[in-house]
Amino acid sequence: MTDTAYGLGRHGFRNLKAVHWNLSVPALYEEAIARREGHLAANGPLVVRTGVHTGRSASDKFVVRDVQTESQVWWDNNKAMTPAHFDALYADMMTHAEGRELFAKDLFGGADMTHRISVRVVSEYAWHSLFVNQLLIRPTAEELKNFLPEFAIIDLPSFAADPARHGTASQTVIAVNFTKKMILIGGTSYAGEMKKSVFTILNYLLPAKRVMSMHCSANVGADGKSAIFFGLSGTGKTTLSADASRTLIGDDEHGWSENGIFNIEGGCYAKVIRLSREAEPEIFSTTERFGTVLENVVMDEATRALDLDDARYAENTRAAYPIDYIPNASDTGRAGHPKNVIMLTADAFGVLPPIARLTPSQAMYHFLSGFTAKVAGTEKGLGKEPQPTFSTCFGAPFMPRHPSEYGNLLRALIAEHSADCWLVNTGWTSGAFGTGARMPIKATRALLNAALDGSLANVEMRVDPHFKFRVPVAVPGVDAKILNPRDTWADKSAYDAQARKLVSMFRDNFRKFEAHVAADVLQAAPELAEAAE
């Protein structure tokens, strides 16, 4: 395709040296290696470095605030950029691009044919073009013939933003313009910014169509009953959804429409630091395949062997690969309405039960809360005590709209389709982090299987005195003691004190939502019970 009205000229580019349109995976390999952007590792993956940015630059992401977005965007969570600053940034990026060779990829976001968007990704690096090809949904040859992009993502890592001229926080920028349907990325080589830009677009567009956009994994059983798994990093979202007995829909981003659930992506972006063949065989195998892009993974220059245990370049080492590299992956990326909605948390305070059943109102409360906990030693400055993390909707950085829009829609869909909702704690039991133990994965899987096959919905339940959700009293194959966290603590009064502390954290965090939710959701808040007997 030439630089015509339907080429890059339509996006404002001019005087380009060359445009490489929709190159194949082998061709992109050749271009990346010829440009010394990456190296071919043993068994075929492409190993690349992302430079100083080894993760997302949340403080450098902006949304253009204009007449259209003024009342639509949650400005408490999204940094505003003026239209004038965006226009100056865009003009300067177009000038910066002159005389360069660029790579263009035409792709889709969303496996639901009714709600998918067409996206053109224009990148400076061949490996970035390979990355988005593997992560998004690839059109057929017939679809490419008449492809018209609704949104454009322009990624020029060599461009440095000027805070004074462009209104940015640094030389790095991710500028989202929903009105002009364009996202500009500069000053960072981290490819995940492109992937999350598509998610951000759909998080803005879909709720207005009564389609729920979700930061979650999803799978479906042989009986056709699907499940979605919300959860922040470290809670087991990828591991627990990768069940060999169920078909994987996707591992990170999904929508829930009138047609059921659908994957937003066509690939996976798995964390691979200290990945082992024994613990995660399916994901590990992707690190030995042609077509996989490995970010910041250490490789022996002579043998080209990988060392996945070495974090010298980054703790956030990643593999990007098409979802069909996973043996039990869905070939459509779609499934029916979920029978089960699972919210994962890693409670390092040792208070929450291993599983609890939620009402739709409680589900909305915990969805808006987005709770997990970080433990001492995993990050600088955490100290000795676990630190609560509340990321609303289990994905606050990617949510342009107010959380109540997503929460109310999720509650409505849960009620409409009679989905069972569960809060699953993969964190600590028998005490907090430091004294207790990590929840046994065997128990978690047994409880999850009972939830997914429907048997858990019919067992005897007790009401938790603090959180008021229902907790199973006994489940076949699971030690009954573990079902009541207080029973696992040697010091019951210490448990009560810790529970009251966690309840206070939940209530303090939720104050910002109180004016935006209905009375039934407010009543789902935990209470400061004096004892948990």
Tab-separated table of N, CA, C and O in Angstrom, residues 25-138:
chain	number	residue	atom	x	y	z
A	25	VAL	N	5.350	-12.082	9.962
A	25	VAL	CA	6.214	-12.298	11.131
A	25	VAL	C	7.666	-12.537	10.709
A	25	VAL	O	8.578	-11.896	11.236
A	26	PRO	N	7.954	-13.424	9.726
A	26	PRO	CA	9.356	-13.606	9.315
A	26	PRO	C	9.981	-12.323	8.770
A	26	PRO	O	11.149	-12.030	9.045
A	27	ALA	N	9.208	-11.547	8.010
A	27	ALA	CA	9.744	-10.308	7.452
A	27	ALA	C	10.066	-9.306	8.557
A	27	ALA	O	11.075	-8.592	8.491
A	28	LEU	N	9.233	-9.253	9.587
A	28	LEU	CA	9.488	-8.340	10.711
A	28	LEU	C	10.716	-8.788	11.500
A	28	LEU	O	11.484	-7.949	12.000
A	29	TYR	N	10.902	-10.086	11.631
A	29	TYR	CA	12.129	-10.613	12.241
A	29	TYR	C	13.348	-10.088	11.489
A	29	TYR	O	14.314	-9.594	12.081
A	30	GLU	N	13.306	-10.240	10.171
A	30	GLU	CA	14.438	-9.825	9.346
A	30	GLU	C	14.731	-8.335	9.508
A	30	GLU	O	15.893	-7.922	9.644
A	31	GLU	N	13.676	-7.532	9.504
A	31	GLU	CA	13.854	-6.083	9.642
A	31	GLU	C	14.402	-5.732	11.030
A	31	GLU	O	15.293	-4.883	11.161
A	32	ALA	N	13.885	-6.370	12.067
A	32	ALA	CA	14.324	-6.066	13.437
A	32	ALA	C	15.792	-6.437	13.635
A	32	ALA	O	16.564	-5.681	14.247
A	33	ILE	N	16.173	-7.584	13.119
A	33	ILE	CA	17.560	-8.037	13.284
A	33	ILE	C	18.509	-7.195	12.426
A	33	ILE	O	19.602	-6.824	12.873
A	34	ALA	N	18.088	-6.860	11.212
A	34	ALA	CA	18.923	-6.029	10.346
A	34	ALA	C	19.167	-4.660	10.966
A	34	ALA	O	20.244	-4.072	10.795
A	35	ARG	N	18.174	-4.158	11.702
A	35	ARG	CA	18.292	-2.857	12.359
A	35	ARG	C	18.921	-2.966	13.754
A	35	ARG	O	18.985	-1.988	14.473
A	36	ARG	N	19.320	-4.147	14.119
A	36	ARG	CA	19.930	-4.405	15.438
A	36	ARG	C	19.002	-4.005	16.584
A	36	ARG	O	19.427	-3.538	17.634
A	37	GLU	N	17.695	-4.209	16.371
A	37	GLU	CA	16.703	-3.938	17.421
A	37	GLU	C	16.569	-5.103	18.390
A	37	GLU	O	16.061	-4.932	19.498
A	38	GLY	N	16.992	-6.289	17.973
A	38	GLY	CA	16.849	-7.469	18.809
A	38	GLY	C	17.744	-8.579	18.324
A	38	GLY	O	18.470	-8.448	17.329
A	39	HIS	N	17.682	-9.712	19.036
A	39	HIS	CA	18.530	-10.860	18.718
A	39	HIS	C	17.692	-12.127	18.671
A	39	HIS	O	16.739	-12.292	19.436
A	40	LEU	N	18.074	-13.024	17.788
A	40	LEU	CA	17.412	-14.323	17.692
A	40	LEU	C	17.980	-15.241	18.773
A	40	LEU	O	19.186	-15.496	18.811
A	41	ALA	N	17.120	-15.730	19.634
A	41	ALA	CA	17.550	-16.622	20.709
A	41	ALA	C	17.418	-18.075	20.270
A	41	ALA	O	16.817	-18.382	19.230
A	42	ALA	N	17.994	-18.964	21.067
A	42	ALA	CA	17.870	-20.398	20.803
A	42	ALA	C	16.392	-20.767	20.717
A	42	ALA	O	15.572	-20.274	21.490
A	43	ASN	N	16.049	-21.592	19.769
A	43	ASN	CA	14.684	-22.087	19.537
A	43	ASN	C	13.751	-21.071	18.890
A	43	ASN	O	12.601	-21.378	18.625
A	44	GLY	N	14.218	-19.832	18.654
A	44	GLY	CA	13.441	-18.960	17.791
A	44	GLY	C	12.833	-17.671	18.284
A	44	GLY	O	12.422	-16.842	17.469
A	45	PRO	N	12.697	-17.409	19.592
A	45	PRO	CA	12.085	-16.137	19.994
A	45	PRO	C	12.998	-14.951	19.685
A	45	PRO	O	14.219	-15.116	19.541
A	46	LEU	N	12.392	-13.768	19.570
A	46	LEU	CA	13.154	-12.540	19.369
A	46	LEU	C	13.323	-11.854	20.721
A	46	LEU	O	12.336	-11.546	21.390
A	47	VAL	N	14.567	-11.622	21.127
A	47	VAL	CA	14.860	-10.999	22.419
A	47	VAL	C	15.177	-9.522	22.202
A	47	VAL	O	16.054	-9.183	21.393
A	48	VAL	N	14.467	-8.659	22.921
A	48	VAL	CA	14.644	-7.215	22.760
A	48	VAL	C	14.812	-6.559	24.133
A	48	VAL	O	14.434	-7.132	25.164
A	49	ARG	N	15.367	-5.359	24.112
A	49	ARG	CA	15.486	-4.553	25.329
A	49	ARG	C	14.617	-3.309	25.156
A	49	ARG	O	14.572	-2.716	24.072
A	50	THR	N	13.976	-2.879	26.221
A	50	THR	CA	13.107	-1.705	26.137
A	50	THR	C	13.767	-0.446	26.691
A	50	THR	O	13.123	0.599	26.771
A	51	GLY	N	15.035	-0.555	27.071
A	51	GLY	CA	15.748	0.628	27.537
A	51	GLY	C	15.357	1.033	28.946
A	51	GLY	O	15.027	0.194	29.782
A	52	VAL	N	15.357	2.335	29.208
A	52	VAL	CA	15.130	2.829	30.565
A	52	VAL	C	13.718	2.515	31.062
A	52	VAL	O	13.493	2.340	32.253
A	53	HIS	N	12.763	2.430	30.147
A	53	HIS	CA	11.382	2.127	30.532
A	53	HIS	C	11.136	0.620	30.412
A	53	HIS	O	11.054	0.089	29.305
A	54	THR	N	11.026	-0.054	31.537
A	54	THR	CA	10.762	-1.498	31.523
A	54	THR	C	9.340	-1.809	31.972
A	54	THR	O	8.991	-2.952	32.237
A	55	GLY	N	8.504	-0.772	32.041
A	55	GLY	CA	7.100	-0.912	32.388
A	55	GLY	C	6.372	0.333	31.922
A	55	GLY	O	6.965	1.236	31.310
A	56	ARG	N	5.084	0.385	32.194
A	56	ARG	CA	4.282	1.531	31.775
A	56	ARG	C	4.711	2.799	32.533
A	56	ARG	O	5.098	2.738	33.685
A	57	SER	N	4.564	3.933	31.866
A	57	SER	CA	4.864	5.233	32.478
A	57	SER	C	3.551	5.929	32.812
A	57	SER	O	3.084	6.817	32.085
A	58	ALA	N	2.942	5.505	33.912
A	58	ALA	CA	1.610	6.001	34.277
A	58	ALA	C	1.573	7.513	34.456
A	58	ALA	O	0.590	8.175	34.104
A	59	SER	N	2.652	8.078	34.986
A	59	SER	CA	2.667	9.526	35.234
A	59	SER	C	2.814	10.337	33.951
A	59	SER	O	2.677	11.563	33.965
A	60	ASP	N	3.090	9.668	32.831
A	60	ASP	CA	3.270	10.355	31.552
A	60	ASP	C	2.091	10.158	30.603
A	60	ASP	O	2.170	10.519	29.424
A	61	LYS	N	0.993	9.589	31.118
A	61	LYS	CA	-0.185	9.348	30.285
A	61	LYS	C	-1.206	10.471	30.482
A	61	LYS	O	-1.534	10.835	31.606
A	62	PHE	N	-1.714	10.997	29.368
A	62	PHE	CA	-2.660	12.112	29.401
A	62	PHE	C	-3.855	11.825	28.502
A	62	PHE	O	-3.742	11.104	27.513
A	63	VAL	N	-4.993	12.426	28.863
A	63	VAL	CA	-6.188	12.384	28.029
A	63	VAL	C	-6.540	13.816	27.665
A	63	VAL	O	-6.549	14.706	28.535
A	64	VAL	N	-6.827	14.064	26.387
A	64	VAL	CA	-7.175	15.413	25.954
A	64	VAL	C	-8.549	15.787	26.509
A	64	VAL	O	-9.528	15.059	26.332
A	65	ARG	N	-8.575	16.918	27.194
A	65	ARG	CA	-9.816	17.410	27.802
A	65	ARG	C	-10.448	18.435	26.868
A	65	ARG	O	-9.918	19.537	26.663
A	66	ASP	N	-11.572	18.057	26.265
A	66	ASP	CA	-12.256	18.948	25.322
A	66	ASP	C	-13.759	18.873	25.563
A	66	ASP	O	-14.213	18.287	26.555
A	67	VAL	N	-14.523	19.447	24.664
A	67	VAL	CA	-15.982	19.490	24.840
A	67	VAL	C	-16.568	18.092	24.946
A	67	VAL	O	-17.471	17.824	25.742
A	68	GLN	N	-16.049	17.168	24.138
A	68	GLN	CA	-16.590	15.801	24.130
A	68	GLN	C	-16.248	15.037	25.403
A	68	GLN	O	-17.084	14.322	25.955
A	69	THR	N	-15.023	15.176	25.872
A	69	THR	CA	-14.572	14.353	26.997
A	69	THR	C	-14.805	14.993	28.366
A	69	THR	O	-14.726	14.308	29.377
A	70	GLU	N	-15.084	16.287	28.379
A	70	GLU	CA	-15.214	17.021	29.639
A	70	GLU	C	-16.110	16.310	30.651
A	70	GLU	O	-15.752	16.131	31.815
A	71	SER	N	-17.271	15.852	30.204
A	71	SER	CA	-18.235	15.230	31.118
A	71	SER	C	-18.179	13.708	31.096
A	71	SER	O	-18.919	13.056	31.837
A	72	GLN	N	-17.304	13.135	30.266
A	72	GLN	CA	-17.263	11.687	30.106
A	72	GLN	C	-16.113	11.019	30.858
A	72	GLN	O	-16.199	9.846	31.218
A	73	VAL	N	-15.042	11.755	31.090
A	73	VAL	CA	-13.819	11.175	31.651
A	73	VAL	C	-13.731	11.426	33.155
A	73	VAL	O	-14.148	12.474	33.656
A	74	TRP	N	-13.194	10.459	33.864
A	74	TRP	CA	-12.965	10.529	35.312
A	74	TRP	C	-11.650	11.283	35.533
A	74	TRP	O	-10.579	10.700	35.571
A	75	TRP	N	-11.746	12.590	35.705
A	75	TRP	CA	-10.546	13.423	35.744
A	75	TRP	C	-9.755	13.274	37.024
A	75	TRP	O	-8.574	13.637	37.082
A	76	ASP	N	-10.356	12.733	38.066
A	76	ASP	CA	-9.590	12.459	39.289
A	76	ASP	C	-8.528	11.387	39.044
A	76	ASP	O	-7.543	11.293	39.770
A	77	ASN	N	-8.746	10.570	38.008
A	77	ASN	CA	-7.866	9.435	37.731
A	77	ASN	C	-7.059	9.617	36.452
A	77	ASN	O	-6.093	8.904	36.220
A	78	ASN	N	-7.453	10.583	35.612
A	78	ASN	CA	-6.811	10.792	34.321
A	78	ASN	C	-6.245	12.201	34.223
A	78	ASN	O	-6.955	13.173	34.480
A	79	LYS	N	-4.974	12.303	33.855
A	79	LYS	CA	-4.328	13.611	33.732
A	79	LYS	C	-4.773	14.279	32.434
A	79	LYS	O	-4.774	13.650	31.371
A	80	ALA	N	-5.163	15.523	32.534
A	80	ALA	CA	-5.705	16.239	31.375
A	80	ALA	C	-4.608	16.894	30.547
A	80	ALA	O	-3.601	17.375	31.073
A	81	MET	N	-4.822	16.904	29.231
A	81	MET	CA	-3.980	17.646	28.296
A	81	MET	C	-4.888	18.561	27.482
A	81	MET	O	-5.993	18.155	27.086
A	82	THR	N	-4.477	19.776	27.223
A	82	THR	CA	-5.295	20.689	26.445
A	82	THR	C	-5.242	20.317	24.967
A	82	THR	O	-4.246	19.742	24.493
A	83	PRO	N	-6.289	20.632	24.206
A	83	PRO	CA	-6.239	20.388	22.757
A	83	PRO	C	-5.061	21.095	22.089
A	83	PRO	O	-4.451	20.553	21.161
A	84	ALA	N	-4.713	22.286	22.569
A	84	ALA	CA	-3.596	23.025	21.974
A	84	ALA	C	-2.270	22.302	22.198
A	84	ALA	O	-1.421	22.223	21.290
A	85	HIS	N	-2.074	21.769	23.394
A	85	HIS	CA	-0.855	21.017	23.672
A	85	HIS	C	-0.788	19.758	22.804
A	85	HIS	O	0.275	19.393	22.292
A	86	PHE	N	-1.933	19.084	22.643
A	86	PHE	CA	-1.953	17.885	21.800
A	86	PHE	C	-1.608	18.251	20.355
A	86	PHE	O	-0.822	17.544	19.695
A	87	ASP	N	-2.198	19.318	19.855
A	87	ASP	CA	-1.952	19.720	18.472
A	87	ASP	C	-0.474	20.044	18.248
A	87	ASP	O	0.098	19.701	17.202
A	88	ALA	N	0.148	20.697	19.241
A	88	ALA	CA	1.580	21.012	19.126
A	88	ALA	C	2.413	19.730	19.147
A	88	ALA	O	3.380	19.581	18.381
A	89	LEU	N	2.032	18.799	20.015
A	89	LEU	CA	2.722	17.516	20.105
A	89	LEU	C	2.597	16.755	18.789
A	89	LEU	O	3.593	16.224	18.257
A	90	TYR	N	1.405	16.712	18.250
A	90	TYR	CA	1.142	16.003	16.990
A	90	TYR	C	1.958	16.609	15.847
A	90	TYR	O	2.613	15.884	15.074
A	91	ALA	N	1.954	17.942	15.748
A	91	ALA	CA	2.692	18.620	14.681
A	91	ALA	C	4.190	18.321	14.781
A	91	ALA	O	4.854	18.035	13.776
A	92	ASP	N	4.696	18.336	15.992
A	92	ASP	CA	6.129	18.089	16.179
A	92	ASP	C	6.494	16.632	15.896
A	92	ASP	O	7.586	16.337	15.390
A	93	MET	N	5.593	15.706	16.229
A	93	MET	CA	5.855	14.297	15.930
A	93	MET	C	5.832	14.046	14.423
A	93	MET	O	6.624	13.245	13.905
A	94	MET	N	4.936	14.729	13.704
A	94	MET	CA	4.904	14.582	12.246
A	94	MET	C	6.198	15.109	11.619
A	94	MET	O	6.739	14.513	10.673
A	95	THR	N	6.696	16.207	12.137
A	95	THR	CA	7.965	16.747	11.645
A	95	THR	C	9.114	15.783	11.958
A	95	THR	O	9.989	15.532	11.119
A	96	HIS	N	9.088	15.235	13.175
A	96	HIS	CA	10.125	14.292	13.601
A	96	HIS	C	10.153	13.045	12.706
A	96	HIS	O	11.215	12.454	12.477
A	97	ALA	N	8.990	12.660	12.198
A	97	ALA	CA	8.886	11.421	11.405
A	97	ALA	C	9.410	11.585	9.977
A	97	ALA	O	9.698	10.578	9.308
A	98	GLU	N	9.522	12.811	9.500
A	98	GLU	CA	9.939	13.021	8.110
A	98	GLU	C	11.300	12.370	7.842
A	98	GLU	O	12.220	12.432	8.657
A	99	GLY	N	11.394	11.725	6.690
A	99	GLY	CA	12.636	11.088	6.278
A	99	GLY	C	12.892	9.729	6.909
A	99	GLY	O	13.945	9.119	6.667
A	100	ARG	N	11.939	9.243	7.704
A	100	ARG	CA	12.136	7.965	8.403
A	100	ARG	C	11.402	6.820	7.699
A	100	ARG	O	10.439	7.031	6.971
A	101	GLU	N	11.863	5.611	7.991
A	101	GLU	CA	11.134	4.402	7.594
A	101	GLU	C	10.229	4.008	8.751
A	101	GLU	O	10.675	3.914	9.897
A	102	LEU	N	8.968	3.772	8.456
A	102	LEU	CA	8.016	3.411	9.500
A	102	LEU	C	7.342	2.083	9.153
A	102	LEU	O	7.327	1.645	7.999
A	103	PHE	N	6.775	1.471	10.189
A	103	PHE	CA	6.065	0.195	10.044
A	103	PHE	C	4.597	0.411	10.411
A	103	PHE	O	4.297	1.026	11.434
A	104	ALA	N	3.715	-0.077	9.569
A	104	ALA	CA	2.279	0.084	9.812
A	104	ALA	C	1.612	-1.277	9.917
A	104	ALA	O	1.865	-2.162	9.094
A	105	LYS	N	0.777	-1.422	10.943
A	105	LYS	CA	0.017	-2.659	11.140
A	105	LYS	C	-1.460	-2.326	11.296
A	105	LYS	O	-1.841	-1.464	12.098
A	106	ASP	N	-2.308	-3.005	10.531
A	106	ASP	CA	-3.755	-2.852	10.625
A	106	ASP	C	-4.319	-4.043	11.386
A	106	ASP	O	-4.173	-5.194	10.946
A	107	LEU	N	-4.971	-3.764	12.503
A	107	LEU	CA	-5.398	-4.821	13.423
A	107	LEU	C	-6.750	-4.490	14.024
A	107	LEU	O	-7.265	-3.368	13.883
A	108	PHE	N	-7.323	-5.471	14.722
A	108	PHE	CA	-8.598	-5.276	15.405
A	108	PHE	C	-8.424	-5.401	16.917
A	108	PHE	O	-7.563	-6.159	17.394
A	109	GLY	N	-9.253	-4.671	17.647
A	109	GLY	CA	-9.377	-4.853	19.090
A	109	GLY	C	-10.784	-5.333	19.382
A	109	GLY	O	-11.757	-4.613	19.104
A	110	GLY	N	-10.920	-6.563	19.900
A	110	GLY	CA	-12.241	-7.112	20.219
A	110	GLY	C	-12.645	-8.233	19.287
A	110	GLY	O	-12.726	-8.047	18.067
A	111	ALA	N	-12.879	-9.423	19.864
A	111	ALA	CA	-13.274	-10.593	19.067
A	111	ALA	C	-14.767	-10.613	18.764
A	111	ALA	O	-15.215	-11.419	17.943
A	112	ASP	N	-15.550	-9.761	19.420
A	112	ASP	CA	-16.982	-9.641	19.130
A	112	ASP	C	-17.120	-8.783	17.868
A	112	ASP	O	-16.776	-7.602	17.870
A	113	MET	N	-17.635	-9.362	16.800
A	113	MET	CA	-17.694	-8.678	15.508
A	113	MET	C	-18.573	-7.426	15.573
A	113	MET	O	-18.384	-6.488	14.792
A	114	THR	N	-19.522	-7.393	16.504
A	114	THR	CA	-20.416	-6.243	16.627
A	114	THR	C	-19.710	-5.046	17.239
A	114	THR	O	-20.026	-3.900	16.918
A	115	HIS	N	-18.764	-5.313	18.130
A	115	HIS	CA	-18.195	-4.241	18.942
A	115	HIS	C	-16.690	-4.026	18.748
A	115	HIS	O	-16.104	-3.199	19.433
A	116	ARG	N	-16.079	-4.738	17.828
A	116	ARG	CA	-14.638	-4.581	17.648
A	116	ARG	C	-14.315	-3.221	17.016
A	116	ARG	O	-15.161	-2.610	16.359
A	117	ILE	N	-13.087	-2.775	17.216
A	117	ILE	CA	-12.626	-1.546	16.573
A	117	ILE	C	-11.430	-1.870	15.675
A	117	ILE	O	-10.673	-2.805	15.946
A	118	SER	N	-11.289	-1.103	14.612
A	118	SER	CA	-10.141	-1.251	13.726
A	118	SER	C	-9.087	-0.220	14.128
A	118	SER	O	-9.399	0.950	14.333
A	119	VAL	N	-7.855	-0.683	14.251
A	119	VAL	CA	-6.774	0.160	14.748
A	119	VAL	C	-5.575	0.073	13.810
A	119	VAL	O	-5.170	-1.027	13.416
A	120	ARG	N	-5.027	1.223	13.442
A	120	ARG	CA	-3.774	1.245	12.690
A	120	ARG	C	-2.665	1.660	13.656
A	120	ARG	O	-2.736	2.730	14.278
A	121	VAL	N	-1.654	0.822	13.775
A	121	VAL	CA	-0.519	1.108	14.652
A	121	VAL	C	0.686	1.432	13.786
A	121	VAL	O	1.136	0.593	12.996
A	122	VAL	N	1.183	2.644	13.920
A	122	VAL	CA	2.344	3.098	13.154
A	122	VAL	C	3.525	3.191	14.119
A	122	VAL	O	3.465	3.917	15.111
A	123	SER	N	4.581	2.448	13.819
A	123	SER	CA	5.690	2.364	14.767
A	123	SER	C	7.023	2.618	14.079
A	123	SER	O	7.184	2.396	12.882
A	124	GLU	N	7.959	3.074	14.877
A	124	GLU	CA	9.306	3.357	14.404
A	124	GLU	C	10.162	2.099	14.364
A	124	GLU	O	11.094	1.989	13.571
A	125	TYR	N	9.826	1.128	15.238
A	125	TYR	CA	10.614	-0.097	15.349
A	125	TYR	C	9.889	-1.269	14.696
A	125	TYR	O	8.667	-1.433	14.857
A	126	ALA	N	10.655	-2.114	14.031
A	126	ALA	CA	10.082	-3.335	13.459
A	126	ALA	C	9.577	-4.260	14.564
A	126	ALA	O	8.533	-4.903	14.416
A	127	TRP	N	10.309	-4.330	15.687
A	127	TRP	CA	9.874	-5.255	16.743
A	127	TRP	C	8.591	-4.781	17.408
A	127	TRP	O	7.805	-5.613	17.886
A	128	HIS	N	8.339	-3.482	17.418
A	128	HIS	CA	7.056	-2.980	17.932
A	128	HIS	C	5.907	-3.435	17.031
A	128	HIS	O	4.818	-3.774	17.508
A	129	SER	N	6.171	-3.420	15.718
A	129	SER	CA	5.152	-3.881	14.775
A	129	SER	C	4.884	-5.374	14.957
A	129	SER	O	3.738	-5.837	14.891
A	130	LEU	N	5.938	-6.140	15.224
A	130	LEU	CA	5.789	-7.568	15.512
A	130	LEU	C	5.010	-7.771	16.813
A	130	LEU	O	4.118	-8.628	16.891
A	131	PHE	N	5.328	-6.983	17.817
A	131	PHE	CA	4.663	-7.085	19.121
A	131	PHE	C	3.148	-6.899	18.979
A	131	PHE	O	2.361	-7.730	19.457
A	132	VAL	N	2.726	-5.805	18.329
A	132	VAL	CA	1.282	-5.560	18.231
A	132	VAL	C	0.608	-6.591	17.338
A	132	VAL	O	-0.557	-6.939	17.550
A	133	ASN	N	1.328	-7.094	16.347
A	133	ASN	CA	0.773	-8.157	15.504
A	133	ASN	C	0.434	-9.389	16.333
A	133	ASN	O	-0.601	-10.033	16.122
A	134	GLN	N	1.313	-9.736	17.273
A	134	GLN	CA	1.095	-10.919	18.102
A	134	GLN	C	0.051	-10.681	19.189
A	134	GLN	O	-0.619	-11.615	19.619
A	135	LEU	N	-0.085	-9.434	19.669
A	135	LEU	CA	-0.960	-9.152	20.806
A	135	LEU	C	-2.391	-8.814	20.415
A	135	LEU	O	-3.322	-9.137	21.147
A	136	LEU	N	-2.597	-8.172	19.273
A	136	LEU	CA	-3.955	-7.801	18.884
A	136	LEU	C	-4.544	-8.857	17.950
A	136	LEU	O	-3.940	-9.903	17.720
A	137	ILE	N	-5.724	-8.583	17.417
A	137	ILE	CA	-6.409	-9.560	16.567
A	137	ILE	C	-6.061	-9.279	15.108
A	137	ILE	O	-6.258	-8.166	14.612
A	138	ARG	N	-5.556	-10.282	14.435
A	138	ARG	CA	-5.036	-10.136	13.090
A	138	ARG	C	-6.146	-10.332	12.046
A	138	ARG	O	-6.812	-11.371	12.023
